Coordinates of C-alpha atoms in Angstrom, one line a residue:
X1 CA 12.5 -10.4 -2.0
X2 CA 12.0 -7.1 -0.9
X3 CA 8.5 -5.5 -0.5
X4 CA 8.2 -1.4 -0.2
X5 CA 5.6 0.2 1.8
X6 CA 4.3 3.1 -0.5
X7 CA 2.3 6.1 0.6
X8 CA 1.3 8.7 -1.8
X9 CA -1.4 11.3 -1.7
X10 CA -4.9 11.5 -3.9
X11 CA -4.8 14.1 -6.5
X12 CA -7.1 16.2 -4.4
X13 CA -5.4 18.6 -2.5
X14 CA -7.6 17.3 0.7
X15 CA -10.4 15.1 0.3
X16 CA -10.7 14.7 4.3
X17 CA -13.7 15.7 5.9
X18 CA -12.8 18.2 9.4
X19 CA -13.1 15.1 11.1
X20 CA -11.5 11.9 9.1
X21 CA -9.2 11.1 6.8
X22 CA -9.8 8.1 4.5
X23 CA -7.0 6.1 3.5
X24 CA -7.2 3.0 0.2
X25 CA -5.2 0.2 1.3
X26 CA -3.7 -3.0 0.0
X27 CA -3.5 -4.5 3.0
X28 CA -5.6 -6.1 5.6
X29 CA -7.0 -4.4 8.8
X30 CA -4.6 -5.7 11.2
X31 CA -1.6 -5.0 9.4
X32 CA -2.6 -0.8 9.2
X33 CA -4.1 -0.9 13.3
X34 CA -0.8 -0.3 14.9
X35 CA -0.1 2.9 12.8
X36 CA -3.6 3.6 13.0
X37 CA -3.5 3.5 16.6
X38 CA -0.6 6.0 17.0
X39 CA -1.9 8.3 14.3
X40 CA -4.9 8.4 16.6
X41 CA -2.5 9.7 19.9
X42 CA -1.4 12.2 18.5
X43 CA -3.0 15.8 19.3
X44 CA -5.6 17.5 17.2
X45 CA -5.5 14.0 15.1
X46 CA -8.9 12.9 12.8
X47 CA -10.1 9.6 12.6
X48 CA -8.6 7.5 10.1
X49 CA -11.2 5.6 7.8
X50 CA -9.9 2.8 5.6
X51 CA -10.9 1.1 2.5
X52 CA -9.3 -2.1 2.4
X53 CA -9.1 -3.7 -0.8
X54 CA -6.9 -5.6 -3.3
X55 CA -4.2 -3.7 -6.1
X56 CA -6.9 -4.5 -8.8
X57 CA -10.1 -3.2 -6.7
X58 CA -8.7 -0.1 -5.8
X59 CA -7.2 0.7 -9.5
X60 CA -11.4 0.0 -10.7
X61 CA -12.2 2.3 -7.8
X62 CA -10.1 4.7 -8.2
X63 CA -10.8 5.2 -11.9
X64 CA -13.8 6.0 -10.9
X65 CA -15.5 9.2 -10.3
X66 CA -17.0 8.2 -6.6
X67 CA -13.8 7.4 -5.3
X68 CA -15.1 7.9 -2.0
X69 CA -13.2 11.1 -1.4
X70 CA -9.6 9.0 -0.7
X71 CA -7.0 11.5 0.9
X72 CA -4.1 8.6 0.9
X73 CA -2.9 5.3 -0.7
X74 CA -0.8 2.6 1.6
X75 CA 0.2 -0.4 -0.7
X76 CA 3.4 -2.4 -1.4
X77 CA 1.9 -2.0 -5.4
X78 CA 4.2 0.0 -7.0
X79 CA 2.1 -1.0 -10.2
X80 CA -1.1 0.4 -9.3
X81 CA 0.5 3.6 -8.2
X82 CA 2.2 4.0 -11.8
X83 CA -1.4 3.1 -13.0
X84 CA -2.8 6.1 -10.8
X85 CA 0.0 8.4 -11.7
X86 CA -0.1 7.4 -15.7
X87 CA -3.9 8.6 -15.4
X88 CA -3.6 11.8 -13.3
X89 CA -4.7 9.9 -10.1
X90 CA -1.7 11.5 -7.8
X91 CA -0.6 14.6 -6.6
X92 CA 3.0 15.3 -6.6
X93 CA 4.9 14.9 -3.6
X94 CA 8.0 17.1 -2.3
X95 CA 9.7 17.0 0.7
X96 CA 10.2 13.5 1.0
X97 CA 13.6 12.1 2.9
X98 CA 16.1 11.2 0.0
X99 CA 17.1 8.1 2.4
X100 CA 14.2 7.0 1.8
X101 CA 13.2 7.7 -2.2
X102 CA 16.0 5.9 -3.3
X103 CA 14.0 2.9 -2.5
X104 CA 11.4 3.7 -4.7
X105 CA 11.0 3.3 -8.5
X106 CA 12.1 6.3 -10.1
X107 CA 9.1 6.6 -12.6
X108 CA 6.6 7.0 -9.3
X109 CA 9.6 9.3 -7.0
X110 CA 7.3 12.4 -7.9
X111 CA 4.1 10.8 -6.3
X112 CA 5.2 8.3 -4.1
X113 CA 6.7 7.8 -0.4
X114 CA 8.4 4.7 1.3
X115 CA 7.8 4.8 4.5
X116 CA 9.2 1.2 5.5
X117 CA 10.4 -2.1 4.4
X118 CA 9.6 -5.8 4.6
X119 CA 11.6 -8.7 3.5
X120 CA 10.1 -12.6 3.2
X121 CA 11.2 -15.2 2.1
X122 CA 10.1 -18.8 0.9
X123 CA 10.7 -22.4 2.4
X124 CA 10.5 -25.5 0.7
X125 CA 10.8 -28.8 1.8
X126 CA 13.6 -30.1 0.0
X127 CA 12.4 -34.2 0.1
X128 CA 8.8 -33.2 -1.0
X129 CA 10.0 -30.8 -3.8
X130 CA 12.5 -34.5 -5.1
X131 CA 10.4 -36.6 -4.5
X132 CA 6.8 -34.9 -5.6
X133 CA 4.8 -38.2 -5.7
X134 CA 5.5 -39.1 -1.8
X135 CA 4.4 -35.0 -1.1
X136 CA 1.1 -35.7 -2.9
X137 CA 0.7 -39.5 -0.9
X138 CA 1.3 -37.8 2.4
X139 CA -0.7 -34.3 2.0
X140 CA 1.7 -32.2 1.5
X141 CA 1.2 -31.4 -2.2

């Protein structure tokens, strides 16, 4: 299956403070510190603050009105960005390289970057999954 990295800006024009730029993300500190990291080499860059959260936390904090002044969104959710978007939550977004929107959903194109993508797959261990009783004896079930 294939997973799309999605950045898309607040609907304020720039929440940041001079001095940091807060991004909501779906996923876990050390998968955002590398890009972090370079963001932070760059000349005349701000420091990056994130809120790290689940889809569902930051759909119930973004609907909020203290959204804690979030300038960006990184998730792999296209759903919670068609929530945001359905309720006003996004700014549009222009610009973006067409190599790279035909990887997103058209009903979020307007709103929504992909920046990367990310394949995984599953493995199964064929004699536990025909035999389930001897996966459950042994621990594996």
């Amino acid at each position: 299956m294939l997973a799309l990295l999605l950045l898309t800006a607040w609907l304020r024009p720039c929440a940041a403070q001079g001095n940091e730029l807060v991004m909501a993300t779906t996923f876990s500190p050390s998968a955002t510190v590398w890009i972090i990291d370079r963001w932070q080499q760059e000349p005349g860059s701000v420091m990056i603050r994130t809120l790290n959260r689940t889809s569902a936390s930051l759909e119930q904090l973004l609907d909020t009105a203290n959204a804690e002044n979030v300038d960006l969104i990184l998730t792999s959710s296209p759903m919670l960005l068609q929530h945001l978007q359905e309720h006003q939550k996004l700014a549009p977004f222009s610009g973006a390289p067409a190599v790279s929107q035909h990887l997103v959903p058209e009903s979020i194109r307007s709103t929504s970057v992909a920046v990367a993508i990310s394949g995984f797959g599953l493995l199964m261990n064929r004699s536990s999954a025909d035999d389930p009783a001897s996966a459950c004896a042994s621990g594996l079930g």
